Amino acid sequence: MATTRHIDLILINGYLEALDLAVIAQMLDLYIQQSALYLTAINHAVVTVDQKAWQEQCHKMKGAAASAGLTKVHQKLILIEKSAEDSEIKAQHLQALSLLNQQAISAFQQWFTEQ
């Protein structure tokens, strides 16, 4: 099942025990908004060849992904955060990250509909 590959069900189910579904929905909505901003900022870092901004934005998104239980996104960010590769490679990382992020959000939304 795709859901278990993309989200930390132990963490998310723990949230469910402590929080109302409406709060979890707000958390997901906030992550969706924030991740779009992070991806835009990461893209800007690629375009402007700004290593510091790349690391800072990847680091911020890594924390947000971990808090939201998006394991694949978090793992990808661990791998690329300190990357000093050229812009072409970083653009490829960003493309893969964007796809993983969308898949993880979809998996979380699928989990949510099953509750």
mmCIF file of C-alpha atoms in Angstrom:
data_model
loop_
_atom_site.group_PDB
_atom_site.id
_atom_site.type_symbol
_atom_site.label_atom_id
_atom_site.label_comp_id
_atom_site.label_asym_id
_atom_site.label_seq_id
_atom_site.Cartn_x
_atom_site.Cartn_y
_atom_site.Cartn_z
ATOM 1 C CA MET A 1 0.000 0.000 0.000
ATOM 2 C CA ALA A 2 1.376 3.397 -1.017
ATOM 3 C CA THR A 3 0.196 5.023 2.192
ATOM 4 C CA THR A 4 2.533 3.033 4.398
ATOM 5 C CA ARG A 5 5.502 3.855 2.183
ATOM 6 C CA HIS A 6 4.943 7.599 2.367
ATOM 7 C CA ILE A 7 3.636 8.332 5.829
ATOM 8 C CA ASP A 8 4.621 7.338 9.341
ATOM 9 C CA LEU A 9 1.446 5.586 10.438
ATOM 10 C CA ILE A 10 2.678 5.211 14.007
ATOM 11 C CA LEU A 11 3.141 8.984 14.309
ATOM 12 C CA ILE A 12 -0.096 9.834 12.503
ATOM 13 C CA ASN A 13 -2.131 7.325 14.507
ATOM 14 C CA GLY A 14 -0.541 8.774 17.647
ATOM 15 C CA TYR A 15 -1.789 12.187 16.561
ATOM 16 C CA LEU A 16 -5.227 10.654 16.068
ATOM 17 C CA GLU A 17 -5.237 9.396 19.663
ATOM 18 C CA ALA A 18 -4.358 12.838 21.014
ATOM 19 C CA LEU A 19 -6.014 15.199 18.539
ATOM 20 C CA ASP A 20 -9.341 15.657 16.859
ATOM 21 C CA LEU A 21 -9.502 14.832 13.129
ATOM 22 C CA ALA A 22 -10.213 18.502 12.425
ATOM 23 C CA VAL A 23 -6.890 19.455 14.010
ATOM 24 C CA ILE A 24 -5.073 16.842 11.941
ATOM 25 C CA ALA A 25 -6.783 18.216 8.817
ATOM 26 C CA GLN A 26 -5.583 21.713 9.737
ATOM 27 C CA MET A 27 -2.082 20.348 10.269
ATOM 28 C CA LEU A 28 -2.120 18.755 6.809
ATOM 29 C CA ASP A 29 -3.493 21.926 5.205
ATOM 30 C CA LEU A 30 -0.762 23.968 6.857
ATOM 31 C CA TYR A 31 1.896 21.526 5.663
ATOM 32 C CA ILE A 32 0.537 21.715 2.098
ATOM 33 C CA GLN A 33 0.744 25.516 2.182
ATOM 34 C CA GLN A 34 4.198 25.572 3.784
ATOM 35 C CA SER A 35 5.664 22.894 1.542
ATOM 36 C CA ALA A 36 4.636 24.900 -1.527
ATOM 37 C CA LEU A 37 6.513 27.879 -0.100
ATOM 38 C CA TYR A 38 9.548 25.731 0.724
ATOM 39 C CA LEU A 39 9.615 24.214 -2.761
ATOM 40 C CA THR A 40 9.428 27.679 -4.307
ATOM 41 C CA ALA A 41 12.283 28.871 -2.079
ATOM 42 C CA ILE A 42 14.354 25.766 -2.856
ATOM 43 C CA ASN A 43 13.780 26.370 -6.564
ATOM 44 C CA HIS A 44 14.901 29.982 -6.131
ATOM 45 C CA ALA A 45 18.068 28.725 -4.418
ATOM 46 C CA VAL A 46 18.752 26.485 -7.421
ATOM 47 C CA VAL A 47 18.168 29.303 -9.921
ATOM 48 C CA THR A 48 20.305 31.788 -8.004
ATOM 49 C CA VAL A 49 22.959 29.165 -7.146
ATOM 50 C CA ASP A 50 22.612 29.993 -3.438
ATOM 51 C CA GLN A 51 24.010 27.095 -1.404
ATOM 52 C CA LYS A 52 23.129 28.675 1.947
ATOM 53 C CA ALA A 53 19.495 29.206 0.942
ATOM 54 C CA TRP A 54 19.367 25.652 -0.463
ATOM 55 C CA GLN A 55 20.473 24.213 2.867
ATOM 56 C CA GLU A 56 18.253 26.489 4.951
ATOM 57 C CA GLN A 57 15.093 25.785 2.963
ATOM 58 C CA CYS A 58 15.763 22.046 2.729
ATOM 59 C CA HIS A 59 16.358 22.021 6.484
ATOM 60 C CA LYS A 60 13.078 23.818 7.200
ATOM 61 C CA MET A 61 11.109 21.541 4.906
ATOM 62 C CA LYS A 62 12.817 18.496 6.429
ATOM 63 C CA GLY A 63 11.499 19.464 9.867
ATOM 64 C CA ALA A 64 8.015 20.153 8.555
ATOM 65 C CA ALA A 65 7.921 16.821 6.714
ATOM 66 C CA ALA A 66 9.057 14.964 9.836
ATOM 67 C CA SER A 67 6.389 16.673 11.954
ATOM 68 C CA ALA A 68 3.725 15.765 9.406
ATOM 69 C CA GLY A 69 4.936 12.160 9.291
ATOM 70 C CA LEU A 70 5.921 12.274 5.626
ATOM 71 C CA THR A 71 8.755 9.776 5.801
ATOM 72 C CA LYS A 72 9.834 9.596 2.148
ATOM 73 C CA VAL A 73 9.961 13.389 1.864
ATOM 74 C CA HIS A 74 11.917 13.601 5.109
ATOM 75 C CA GLN A 75 14.382 10.934 3.939
ATOM 76 C CA LYS A 76 14.913 12.676 0.582
ATOM 77 C CA LEU A 77 15.602 15.969 2.353
ATOM 78 C CA ILE A 78 18.134 14.288 4.637
ATOM 79 C CA LEU A 79 19.945 13.099 1.513
ATOM 80 C CA ILE A 80 19.935 16.399 -0.367
ATOM 81 C CA GLU A 81 20.058 19.071 2.351
ATOM 82 C CA LYS A 82 23.845 19.325 2.427
ATOM 83 C CA SER A 83 24.298 18.626 -1.275
ATOM 84 C CA ALA A 84 26.908 20.830 -2.910
ATOM 85 C CA GLU A 85 26.210 19.503 -6.385
ATOM 86 C CA ASP A 86 25.716 21.802 -9.356
ATOM 87 C CA SER A 87 22.399 23.445 -10.181
ATOM 88 C CA GLU A 88 21.459 20.856 -12.793
ATOM 89 C CA ILE A 89 21.704 18.024 -10.265
ATOM 90 C CA LYS A 90 19.905 20.093 -7.622
ATOM 91 C CA ALA A 91 17.120 20.783 -10.125
ATOM 92 C CA GLN A 92 16.767 17.015 -10.561
ATOM 93 C CA HIS A 93 16.658 16.574 -6.791
ATOM 94 C CA LEU A 94 14.011 19.280 -6.578
ATOM 95 C CA GLN A 95 11.905 17.595 -9.256
ATOM 96 C CA ALA A 96 12.111 14.263 -7.398
ATOM 97 C CA LEU A 97 11.352 16.015 -4.095
ATOM 98 C CA SER A 98 8.292 17.721 -5.569
ATOM 99 C CA LEU A 99 6.963 14.416 -6.855
ATOM 100 C CA LEU A 100 7.605 12.660 -3.531
ATOM 101 C CA ASN A 101 5.927 15.519 -1.697
ATOM 102 C CA GLN A 102 2.801 15.257 -3.843
ATOM 103 C CA GLN A 103 2.704 11.478 -3.410
ATOM 104 C CA ALA A 104 3.097 11.836 0.350
ATOM 105 C CA ILE A 105 0.361 14.451 0.573
ATOM 106 C CA SER A 106 -1.919 12.174 -1.457
ATOM 107 C CA ALA A 107 -1.101 9.249 0.848
ATOM 108 C CA PHE A 108 -1.892 11.371 3.910
ATOM 109 C CA GLN A 109 -5.150 12.510 2.315
ATOM 110 C CA GLN A 110 -6.007 8.872 1.525
ATOM 111 C CA TRP A 111 -5.345 7.931 5.158
ATOM 112 C CA PHE A 112 -7.524 10.827 6.254
ATOM 113 C CA THR A 113 -10.486 9.695 4.120
ATOM 114 C CA GLU A 114 -10.256 6.236 5.694
ATOM 115 C CA GLN A 115 -10.691 7.590 9.234
#
